[in-house]
CSV table of C-alpha atoms in Angstrom, one decimal:
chain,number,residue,atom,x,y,z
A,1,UNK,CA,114.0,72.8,33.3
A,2,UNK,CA,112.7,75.9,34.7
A,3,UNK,CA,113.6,78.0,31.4
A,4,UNK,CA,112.0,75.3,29.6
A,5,UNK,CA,108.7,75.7,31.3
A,6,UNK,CA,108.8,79.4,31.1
A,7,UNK,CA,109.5,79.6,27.4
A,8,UNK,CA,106.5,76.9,27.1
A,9,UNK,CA,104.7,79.6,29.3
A,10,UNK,CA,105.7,82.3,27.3
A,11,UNK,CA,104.6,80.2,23.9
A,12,UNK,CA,101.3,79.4,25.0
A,13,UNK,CA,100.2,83.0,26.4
A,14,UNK,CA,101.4,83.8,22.7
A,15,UNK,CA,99.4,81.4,21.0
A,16,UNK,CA,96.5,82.1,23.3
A,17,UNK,CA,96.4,85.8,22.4
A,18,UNK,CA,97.1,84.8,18.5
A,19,UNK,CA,94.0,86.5,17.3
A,20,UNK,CA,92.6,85.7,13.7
A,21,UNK,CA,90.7,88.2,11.4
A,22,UNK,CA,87.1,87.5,10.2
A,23,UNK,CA,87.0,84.7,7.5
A,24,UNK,CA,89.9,83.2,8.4
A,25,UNK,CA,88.8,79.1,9.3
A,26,UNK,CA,90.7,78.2,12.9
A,27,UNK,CA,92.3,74.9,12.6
A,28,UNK,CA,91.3,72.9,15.6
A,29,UNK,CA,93.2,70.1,16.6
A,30,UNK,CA,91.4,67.6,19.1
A,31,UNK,CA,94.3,64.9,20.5
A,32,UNK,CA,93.0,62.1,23.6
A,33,UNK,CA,93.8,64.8,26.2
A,34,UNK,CA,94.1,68.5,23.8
A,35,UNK,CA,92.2,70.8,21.8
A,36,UNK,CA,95.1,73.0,19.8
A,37,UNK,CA,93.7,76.0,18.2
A,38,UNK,CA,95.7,77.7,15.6
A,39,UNK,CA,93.7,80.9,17.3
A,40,UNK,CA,92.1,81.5,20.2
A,41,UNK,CA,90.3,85.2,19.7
A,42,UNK,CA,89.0,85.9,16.3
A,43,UNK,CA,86.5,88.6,15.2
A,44,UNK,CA,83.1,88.3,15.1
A,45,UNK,CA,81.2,86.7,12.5
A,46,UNK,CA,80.8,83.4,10.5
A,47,UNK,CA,83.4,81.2,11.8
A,48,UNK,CA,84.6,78.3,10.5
A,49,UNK,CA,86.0,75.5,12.7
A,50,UNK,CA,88.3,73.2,10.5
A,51,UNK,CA,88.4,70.3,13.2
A,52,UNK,CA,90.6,67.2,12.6
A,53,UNK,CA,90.5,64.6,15.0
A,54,UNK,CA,94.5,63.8,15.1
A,55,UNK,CA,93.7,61.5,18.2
A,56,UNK,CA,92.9,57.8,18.8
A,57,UNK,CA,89.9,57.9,20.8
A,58,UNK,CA,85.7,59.2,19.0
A,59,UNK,CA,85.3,62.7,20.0
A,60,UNK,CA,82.9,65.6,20.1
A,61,UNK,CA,83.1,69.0,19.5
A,62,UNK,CA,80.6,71.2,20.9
A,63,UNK,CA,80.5,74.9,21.4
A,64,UNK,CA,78.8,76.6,24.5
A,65,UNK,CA,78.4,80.6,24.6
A,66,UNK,CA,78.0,82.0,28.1
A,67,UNK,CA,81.1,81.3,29.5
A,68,UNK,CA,83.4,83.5,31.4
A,69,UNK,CA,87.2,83.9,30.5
A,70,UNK,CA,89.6,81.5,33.4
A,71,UNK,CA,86.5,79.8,34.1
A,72,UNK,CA,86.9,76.0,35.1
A,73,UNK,CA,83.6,73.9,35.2
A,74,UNK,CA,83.1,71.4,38.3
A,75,UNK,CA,82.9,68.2,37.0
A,76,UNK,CA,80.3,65.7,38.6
A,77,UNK,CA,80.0,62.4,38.0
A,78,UNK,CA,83.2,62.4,35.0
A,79,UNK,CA,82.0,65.4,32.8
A,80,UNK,CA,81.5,69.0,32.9
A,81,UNK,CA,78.6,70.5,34.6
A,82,UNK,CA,77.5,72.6,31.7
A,83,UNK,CA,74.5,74.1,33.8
A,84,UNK,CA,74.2,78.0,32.8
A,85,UNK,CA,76.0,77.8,29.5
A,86,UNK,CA,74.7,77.7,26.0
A,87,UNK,CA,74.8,75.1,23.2
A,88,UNK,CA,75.5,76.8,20.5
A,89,UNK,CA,76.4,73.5,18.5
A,90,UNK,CA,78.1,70.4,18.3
A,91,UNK,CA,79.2,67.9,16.2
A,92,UNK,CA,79.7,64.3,17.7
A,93,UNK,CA,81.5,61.1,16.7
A,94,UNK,CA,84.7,62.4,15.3
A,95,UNK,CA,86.7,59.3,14.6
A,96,UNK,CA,89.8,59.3,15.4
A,97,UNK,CA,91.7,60.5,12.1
A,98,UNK,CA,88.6,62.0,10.4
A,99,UNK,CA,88.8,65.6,10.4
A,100,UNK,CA,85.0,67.4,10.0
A,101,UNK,CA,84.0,70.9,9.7
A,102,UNK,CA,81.7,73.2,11.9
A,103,UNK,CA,80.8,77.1,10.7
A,104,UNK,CA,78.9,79.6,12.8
A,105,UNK,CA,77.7,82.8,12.9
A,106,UNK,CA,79.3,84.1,16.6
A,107,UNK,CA,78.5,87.4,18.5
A,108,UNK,CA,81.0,88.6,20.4
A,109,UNK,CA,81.6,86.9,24.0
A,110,UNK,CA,83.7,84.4,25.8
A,111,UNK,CA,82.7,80.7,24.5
A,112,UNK,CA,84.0,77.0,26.0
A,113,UNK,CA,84.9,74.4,22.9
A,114,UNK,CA,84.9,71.3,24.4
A,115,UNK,CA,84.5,67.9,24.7
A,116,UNK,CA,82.3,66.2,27.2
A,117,UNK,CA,82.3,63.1,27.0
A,118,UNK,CA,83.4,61.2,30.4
A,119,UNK,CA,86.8,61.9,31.9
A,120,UNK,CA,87.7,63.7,28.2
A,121,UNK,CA,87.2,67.2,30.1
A,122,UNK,CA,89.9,66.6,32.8
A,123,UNK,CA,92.0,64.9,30.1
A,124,UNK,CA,92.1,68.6,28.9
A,125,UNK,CA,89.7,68.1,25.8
A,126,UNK,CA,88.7,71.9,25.9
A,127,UNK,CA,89.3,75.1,25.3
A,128,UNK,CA,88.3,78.8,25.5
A,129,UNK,CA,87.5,81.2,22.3
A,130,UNK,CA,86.5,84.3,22.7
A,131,UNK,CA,84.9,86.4,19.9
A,132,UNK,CA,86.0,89.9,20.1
A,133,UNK,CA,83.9,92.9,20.2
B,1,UNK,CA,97.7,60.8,8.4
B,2,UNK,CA,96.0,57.7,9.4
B,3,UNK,CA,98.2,58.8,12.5
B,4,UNK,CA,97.1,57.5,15.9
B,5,UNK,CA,94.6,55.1,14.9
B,6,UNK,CA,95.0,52.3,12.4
B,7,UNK,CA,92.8,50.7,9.9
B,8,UNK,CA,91.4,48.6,12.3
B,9,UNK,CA,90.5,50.9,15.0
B,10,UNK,CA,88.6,53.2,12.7
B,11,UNK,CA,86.5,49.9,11.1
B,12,UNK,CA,85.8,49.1,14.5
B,13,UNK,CA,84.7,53.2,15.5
B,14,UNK,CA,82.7,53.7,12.8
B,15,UNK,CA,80.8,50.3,13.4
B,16,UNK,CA,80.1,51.5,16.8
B,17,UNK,CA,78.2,54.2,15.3
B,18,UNK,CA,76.4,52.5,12.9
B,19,UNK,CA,75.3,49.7,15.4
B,20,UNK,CA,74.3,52.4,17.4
B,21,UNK,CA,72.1,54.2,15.4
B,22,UNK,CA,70.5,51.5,13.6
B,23,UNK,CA,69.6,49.7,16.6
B,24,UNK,CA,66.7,51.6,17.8
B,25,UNK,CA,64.8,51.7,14.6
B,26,UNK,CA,65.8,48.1,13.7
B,27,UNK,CA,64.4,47.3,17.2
B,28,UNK,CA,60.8,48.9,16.7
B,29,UNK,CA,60.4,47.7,13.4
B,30,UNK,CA,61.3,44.5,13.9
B,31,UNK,CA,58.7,44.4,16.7
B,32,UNK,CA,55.9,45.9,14.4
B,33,UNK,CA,56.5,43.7,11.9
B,34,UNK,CA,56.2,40.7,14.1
B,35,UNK,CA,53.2,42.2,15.8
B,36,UNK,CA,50.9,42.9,12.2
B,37,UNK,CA,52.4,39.0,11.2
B,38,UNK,CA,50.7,37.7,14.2
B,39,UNK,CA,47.9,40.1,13.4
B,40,UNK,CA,47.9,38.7,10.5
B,41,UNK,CA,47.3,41.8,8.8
B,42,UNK,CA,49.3,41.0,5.3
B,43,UNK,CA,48.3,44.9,4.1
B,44,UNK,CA,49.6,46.7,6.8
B,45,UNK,CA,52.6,44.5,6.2
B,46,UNK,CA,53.1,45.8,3.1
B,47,UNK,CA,52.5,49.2,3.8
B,48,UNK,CA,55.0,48.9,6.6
B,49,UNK,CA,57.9,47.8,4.2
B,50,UNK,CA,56.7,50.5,1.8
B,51,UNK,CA,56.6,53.4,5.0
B,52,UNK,CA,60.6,52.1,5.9
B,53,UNK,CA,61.7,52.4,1.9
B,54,UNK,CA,60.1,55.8,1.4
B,55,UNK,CA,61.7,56.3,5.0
B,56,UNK,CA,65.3,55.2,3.9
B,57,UNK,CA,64.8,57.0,0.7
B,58,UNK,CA,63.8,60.7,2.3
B,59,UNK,CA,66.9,60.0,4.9
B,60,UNK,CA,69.2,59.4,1.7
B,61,UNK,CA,67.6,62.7,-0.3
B,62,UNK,CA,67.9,64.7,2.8
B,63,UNK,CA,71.2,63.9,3.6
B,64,UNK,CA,72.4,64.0,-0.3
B,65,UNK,CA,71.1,67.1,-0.3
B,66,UNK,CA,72.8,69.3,2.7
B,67,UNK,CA,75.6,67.6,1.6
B,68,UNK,CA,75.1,68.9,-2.0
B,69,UNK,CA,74.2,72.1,-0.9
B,70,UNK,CA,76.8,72.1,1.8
B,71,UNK,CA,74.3,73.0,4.5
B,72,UNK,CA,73.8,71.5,8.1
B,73,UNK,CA,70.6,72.2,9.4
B,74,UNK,CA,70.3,75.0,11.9
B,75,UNK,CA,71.2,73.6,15.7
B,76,UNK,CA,68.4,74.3,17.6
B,77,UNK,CA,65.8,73.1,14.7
B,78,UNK,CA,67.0,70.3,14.3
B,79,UNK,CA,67.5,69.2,18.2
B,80,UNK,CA,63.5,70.6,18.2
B,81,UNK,CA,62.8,68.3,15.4
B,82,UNK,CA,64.6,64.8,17.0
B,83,UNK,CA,63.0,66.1,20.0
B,84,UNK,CA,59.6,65.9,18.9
B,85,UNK,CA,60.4,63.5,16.5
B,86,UNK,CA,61.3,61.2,19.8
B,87,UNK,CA,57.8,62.6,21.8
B,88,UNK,CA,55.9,61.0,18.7
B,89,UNK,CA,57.6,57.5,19.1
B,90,UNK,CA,57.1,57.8,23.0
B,91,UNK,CA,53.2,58.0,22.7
B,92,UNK,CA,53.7,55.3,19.9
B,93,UNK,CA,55.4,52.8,21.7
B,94,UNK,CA,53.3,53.7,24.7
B,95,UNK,CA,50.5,53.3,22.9
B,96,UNK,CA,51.3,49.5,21.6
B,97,UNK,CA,52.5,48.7,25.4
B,98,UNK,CA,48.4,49.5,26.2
B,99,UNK,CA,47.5,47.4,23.5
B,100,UNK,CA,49.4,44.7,24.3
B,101,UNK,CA,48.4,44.7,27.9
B,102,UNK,CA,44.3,45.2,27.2
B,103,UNK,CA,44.2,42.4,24.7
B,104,UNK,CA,46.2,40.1,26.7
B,105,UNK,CA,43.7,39.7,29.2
B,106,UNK,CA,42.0,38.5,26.2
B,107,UNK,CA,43.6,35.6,25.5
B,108,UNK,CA,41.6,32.9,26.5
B,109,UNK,CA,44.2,29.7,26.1
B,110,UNK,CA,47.6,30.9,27.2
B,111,UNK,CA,50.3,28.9,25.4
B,112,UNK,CA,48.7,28.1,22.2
B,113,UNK,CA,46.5,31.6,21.7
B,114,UNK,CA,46.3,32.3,17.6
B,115,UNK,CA,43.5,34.2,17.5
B,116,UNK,CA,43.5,37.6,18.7
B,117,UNK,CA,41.7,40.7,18.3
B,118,UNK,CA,42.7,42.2,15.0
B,119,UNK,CA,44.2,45.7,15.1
B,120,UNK,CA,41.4,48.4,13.4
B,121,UNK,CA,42.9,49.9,10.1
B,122,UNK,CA,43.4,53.1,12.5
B,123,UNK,CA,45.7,50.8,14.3
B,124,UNK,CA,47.4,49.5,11.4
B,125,UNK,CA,48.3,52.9,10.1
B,126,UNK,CA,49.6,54.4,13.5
B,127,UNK,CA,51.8,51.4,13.1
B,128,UNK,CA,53.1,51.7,10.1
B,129,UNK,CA,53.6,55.5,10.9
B,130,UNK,CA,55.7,54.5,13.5
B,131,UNK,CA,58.2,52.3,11.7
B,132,UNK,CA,58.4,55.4,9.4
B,133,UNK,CA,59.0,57.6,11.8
B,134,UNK,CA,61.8,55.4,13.5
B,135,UNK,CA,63.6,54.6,10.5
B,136,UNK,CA,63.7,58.6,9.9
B,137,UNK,CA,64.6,59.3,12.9
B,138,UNK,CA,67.5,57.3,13.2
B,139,UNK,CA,68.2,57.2,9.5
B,140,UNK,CA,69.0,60.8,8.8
B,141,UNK,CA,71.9,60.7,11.5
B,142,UNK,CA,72.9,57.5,10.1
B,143,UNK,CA,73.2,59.5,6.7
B,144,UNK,CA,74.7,62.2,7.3
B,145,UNK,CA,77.3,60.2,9.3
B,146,UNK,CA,77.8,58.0,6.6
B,147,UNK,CA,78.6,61.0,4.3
B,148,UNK,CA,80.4,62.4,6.5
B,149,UNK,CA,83.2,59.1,6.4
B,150,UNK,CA,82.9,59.4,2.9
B,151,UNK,CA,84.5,62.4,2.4
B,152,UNK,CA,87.6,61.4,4.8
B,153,UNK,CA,90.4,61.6,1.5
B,154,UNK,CA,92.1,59.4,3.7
B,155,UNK,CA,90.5,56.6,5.2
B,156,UNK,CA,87.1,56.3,3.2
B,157,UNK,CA,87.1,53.2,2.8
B,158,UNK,CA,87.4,51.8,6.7
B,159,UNK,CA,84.8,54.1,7.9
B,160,UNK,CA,82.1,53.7,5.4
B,161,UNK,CA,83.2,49.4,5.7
B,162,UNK,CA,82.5,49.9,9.5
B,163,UNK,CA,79.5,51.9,9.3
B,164,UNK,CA,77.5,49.9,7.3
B,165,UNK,CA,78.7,46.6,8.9
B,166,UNK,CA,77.4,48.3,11.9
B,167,UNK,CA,73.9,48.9,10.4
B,168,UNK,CA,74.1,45.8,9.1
B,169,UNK,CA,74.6,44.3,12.3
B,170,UNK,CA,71.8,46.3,13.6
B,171,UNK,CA,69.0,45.0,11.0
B,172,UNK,CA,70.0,41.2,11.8
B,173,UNK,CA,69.4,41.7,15.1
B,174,UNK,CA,65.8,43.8,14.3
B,175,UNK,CA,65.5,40.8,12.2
B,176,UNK,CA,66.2,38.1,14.5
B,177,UNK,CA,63.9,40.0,17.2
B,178,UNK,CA,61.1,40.0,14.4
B,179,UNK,CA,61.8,36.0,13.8
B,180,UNK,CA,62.0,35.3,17.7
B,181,UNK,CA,58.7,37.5,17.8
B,182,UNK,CA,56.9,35.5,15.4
B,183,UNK,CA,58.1,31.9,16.2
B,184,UNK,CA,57.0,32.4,20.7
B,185,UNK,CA,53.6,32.2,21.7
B,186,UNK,CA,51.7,35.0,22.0
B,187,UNK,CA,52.0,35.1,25.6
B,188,UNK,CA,55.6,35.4,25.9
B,189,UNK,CA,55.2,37.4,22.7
B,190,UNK,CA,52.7,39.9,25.0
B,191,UNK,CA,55.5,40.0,27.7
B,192,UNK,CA,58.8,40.3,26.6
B,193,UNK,CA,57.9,42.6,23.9
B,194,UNK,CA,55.6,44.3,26.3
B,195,UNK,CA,58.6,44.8,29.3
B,196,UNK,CA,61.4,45.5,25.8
B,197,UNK,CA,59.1,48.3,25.3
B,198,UNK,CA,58.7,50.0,28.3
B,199,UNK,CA,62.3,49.7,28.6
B,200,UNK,CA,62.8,51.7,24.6
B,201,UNK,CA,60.2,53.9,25.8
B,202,UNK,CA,61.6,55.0,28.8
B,203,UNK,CA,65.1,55.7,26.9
B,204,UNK,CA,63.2,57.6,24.5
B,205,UNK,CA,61.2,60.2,27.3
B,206,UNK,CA,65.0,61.1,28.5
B,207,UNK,CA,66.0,61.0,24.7
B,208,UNK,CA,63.7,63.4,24.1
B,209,UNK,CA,64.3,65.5,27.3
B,210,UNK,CA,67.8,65.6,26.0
B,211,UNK,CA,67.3,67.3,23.1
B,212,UNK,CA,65.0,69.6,24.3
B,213,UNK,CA,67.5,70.4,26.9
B,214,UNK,CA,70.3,71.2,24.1
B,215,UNK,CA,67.7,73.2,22.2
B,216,UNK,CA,67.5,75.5,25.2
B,217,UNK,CA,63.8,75.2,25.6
B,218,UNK,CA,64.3,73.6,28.9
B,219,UNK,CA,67.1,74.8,31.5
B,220,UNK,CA,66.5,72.9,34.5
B,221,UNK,CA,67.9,69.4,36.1
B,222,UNK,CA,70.8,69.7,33.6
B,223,UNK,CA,73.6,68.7,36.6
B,224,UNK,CA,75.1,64.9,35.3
B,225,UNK,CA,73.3,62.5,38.1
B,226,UNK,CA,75.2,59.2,37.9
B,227,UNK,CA,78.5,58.0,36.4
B,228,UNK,CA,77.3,54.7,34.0
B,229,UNK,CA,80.7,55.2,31.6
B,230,UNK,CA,81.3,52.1,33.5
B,231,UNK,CA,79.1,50.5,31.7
B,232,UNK,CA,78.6,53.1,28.4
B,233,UNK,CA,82.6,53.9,27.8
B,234,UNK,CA,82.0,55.5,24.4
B,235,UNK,CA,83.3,53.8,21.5
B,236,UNK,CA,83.0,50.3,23.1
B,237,UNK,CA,80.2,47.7,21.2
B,238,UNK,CA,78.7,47.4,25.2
B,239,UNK,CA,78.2,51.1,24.9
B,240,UNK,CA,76.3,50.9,21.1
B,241,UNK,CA,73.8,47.9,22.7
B,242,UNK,CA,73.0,50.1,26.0
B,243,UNK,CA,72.4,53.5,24.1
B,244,UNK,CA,71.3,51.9,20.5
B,245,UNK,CA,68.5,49.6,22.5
B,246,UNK,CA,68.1,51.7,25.6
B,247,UNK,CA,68.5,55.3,25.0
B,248,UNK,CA,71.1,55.1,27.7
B,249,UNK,CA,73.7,58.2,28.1
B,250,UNK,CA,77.3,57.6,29.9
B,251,UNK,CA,76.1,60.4,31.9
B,252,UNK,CA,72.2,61.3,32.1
B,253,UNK,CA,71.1,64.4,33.9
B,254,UNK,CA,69.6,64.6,36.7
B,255,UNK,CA,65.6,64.8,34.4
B,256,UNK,CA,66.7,62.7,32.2
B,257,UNK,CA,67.6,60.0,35.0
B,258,UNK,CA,64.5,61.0,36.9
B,259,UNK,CA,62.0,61.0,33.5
B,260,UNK,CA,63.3,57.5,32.9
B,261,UNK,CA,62.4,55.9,36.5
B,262,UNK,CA,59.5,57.8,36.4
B,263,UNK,CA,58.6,56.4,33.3
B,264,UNK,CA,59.8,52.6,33.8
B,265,UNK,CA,58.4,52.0,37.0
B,266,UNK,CA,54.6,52.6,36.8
B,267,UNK,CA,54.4,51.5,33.2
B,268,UNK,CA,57.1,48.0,34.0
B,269,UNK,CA,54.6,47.5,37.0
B,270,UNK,CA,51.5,48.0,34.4
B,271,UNK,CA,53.5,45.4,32.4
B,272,UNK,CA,54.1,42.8,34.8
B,273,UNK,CA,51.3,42.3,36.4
B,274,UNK,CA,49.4,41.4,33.5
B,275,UNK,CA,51.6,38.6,33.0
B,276,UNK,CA,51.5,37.8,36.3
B,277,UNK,CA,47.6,37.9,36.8
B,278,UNK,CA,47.4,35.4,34.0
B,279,UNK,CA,45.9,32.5,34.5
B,280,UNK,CA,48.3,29.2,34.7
B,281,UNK,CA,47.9,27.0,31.9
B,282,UNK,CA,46.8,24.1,32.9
């Protein structure tokens, strides 16, 4: 059990440091309770998100610059308190089994990819992308 | 794929949306429509219908065409344009609810009143405006959502069958308010549709707050202020009636929840006491 969880440790610093050159579209996968990125770091520049919505639940995908790396946002009243981050953008009502697309132009900096709509934030509908500089 | 969720769930996701969206504009429309009928003002009639088809048709070439071009427009314009976009149908719908409530006084036989003042061609036109204006509002996220199921190689078919079941939906009921509107007397008409108003109004000043807050131009009261996913759990039909007809978030902010009361109470109390300072019919 224990060398199971370290191995899943050890997989997801891996896959947390997987970092993708500039062009390269990150393949986000949004589940009820997961955002999977095939990379979490990539360089700086226009950056395509290639979401697909693998889930059952409607979710949102919206990207906020600002953030700080470890950060974890107090959640008030079922969502995220977003106060002192950025929209950047967002696209809502991904369907469950739709997949959609999302390309930006990002500066380097620590951004949150989440979605917040309510209780899908402590379900673990986020994660953190940082644009390397 | 097709993975988690079945045919069925998607129809029904998708109708959500389109419910959603139509709602609003299917709600004001239907309301101006029954308002210039009573007014019986047949050519701002037809100019309305005309102002909704040009509406539909831009919302259609618009969304064509980012589609075409593969564009989106830029974030923060277009949350600046829906904001101000929304500010426009605020002072609209505010405006009608001032109407409403002057004319009403009026009315000299309560439950059979016909005659009315007629609406001044100025009138007429900020009316038909306003339907415009609602259906493009509305419309060109209705589009580009619409598109945007289209393209799913997958499951086509079920979205774009929900989504337009959902708009669908959404004009009956514009339409049924429009028939309701027409068939009351003028009365009632003055206060239901008076209080229905204030009520779309209101959702619209912290609609518009909203997107003004996720344009960045305003960075304060943005802490959530009240938990209503009780009532709006996204992806439920509940939740497409509450924010379609009421501009209602699961979670409004702390302005947004403060513009709304401080919207609804002074202009539900400048509402209802016209109807209640009426005289009794006798």
């Amino acid at each position: 059990m224990m060398k199971k969880l370290i191995v899943t440790a050890a997989v997801m610093v891996v896959a947390a440091c997987s970092s993708a050159p500039a062009g390269e579209p990150v393949a986000v996968e949004i589940t009820d309770g997961a955002f999977n990125l095939d990379a979490t770091s990539v360089d700086p520049g226009l950056i395509t998100f290639e979401i697909d919505n693998a889930g059952s639940q409607v979710h949102e995908f919206e990207v906020f610059a600002g953030a700080s790396a470890g950060q974890v946002l107090p959640l008030v009243d079922g969502i995220a308190d977003t106060t002192g981050l950025t929209v950047i953008d967002e696209v809502e009502d991904i369907v469950g089994g739709t997949s959609t697309e999302l390309t930006l132009d990002l500066a380097p900096g620590t951004y949150l990819l989440i979605c917040n709509l309510p209780a899908h934030y402590a379900a673990g509908n986020w994660s953190e992308f940082t644009v390397t500089g | 794929m097709g993975r988690e969720i079945g045919v069925g769930g998607m129809v029904l996701a998708t109708f959500v949306i389109g419910l959603r969206e139509g709602l609003e504009a299917s709600l004001i429309v239907g309301i101006i429509a029954a308002f210039l009928t009573r007014n019986g003002d047949r050519k701002s009639i037809r100019s309305m219908w005309i102002g909704v088809g040009a509406a539909i048709i831009v919302c259609i070439g618009v969304g064509a065409g980012l589609e075409l071009a593969g564009r989106r427009l830029p974030f923060k314009q277009r949350e600046i344009l829906e904001g101000v976009l929304t500010v426009i149908a605020v002072a609209g719908v505010t405006y009608m609810i001032v109407w409403m409530r002057r004319h009403s006084r009026t009315l000299r036989s309560d439950l059979e009143a016909k005659a009315w003042v007629a609406l001044g061609s100025r009138s007429g036109t900020a009316l038909v405006v306003m339907a415009f204006l609602a259906v493009v509002r509305e419309g060109l996220e209705t589009v580009i959502f619409l598109t945007a199921s289209l393209k799913q190689a997958t499951s086509a078919a079920a979205g774009a069958v929900g989504a337009v079941a959902g708009v669908v939906v959404a004009i009956g009921i514009g339409y049924a308010m429009y028939r309701g509107g027409v068939k009351v007397n003028l009365r009632k008409f003055f206060g239901v549709t008076g209080l229905l108003l204030v009520l779309v109004a209101a959702g619209l000043v912290s609609t518009a707050l909203h997107e003004f807050t996720e344009a960045g131009l305003i960075g304060f009261g943005t802490t959530p202020a009240v938990d209503l996913a009780w009532l709006v759990r996204p992806g439920t039909i509940r939740a497409a009636l509450v924010t379609g007809f009421l501009g209602i978030q699961p979670v409004p902010t702390v302005l947004e929840s403060l513009a709304w009361l401080a919207f609804l109470i002074p202009m539900g109390w400048y509402v209802a006491t016209s109807m209640r300072t009426r005289p009794l019919a006798s």
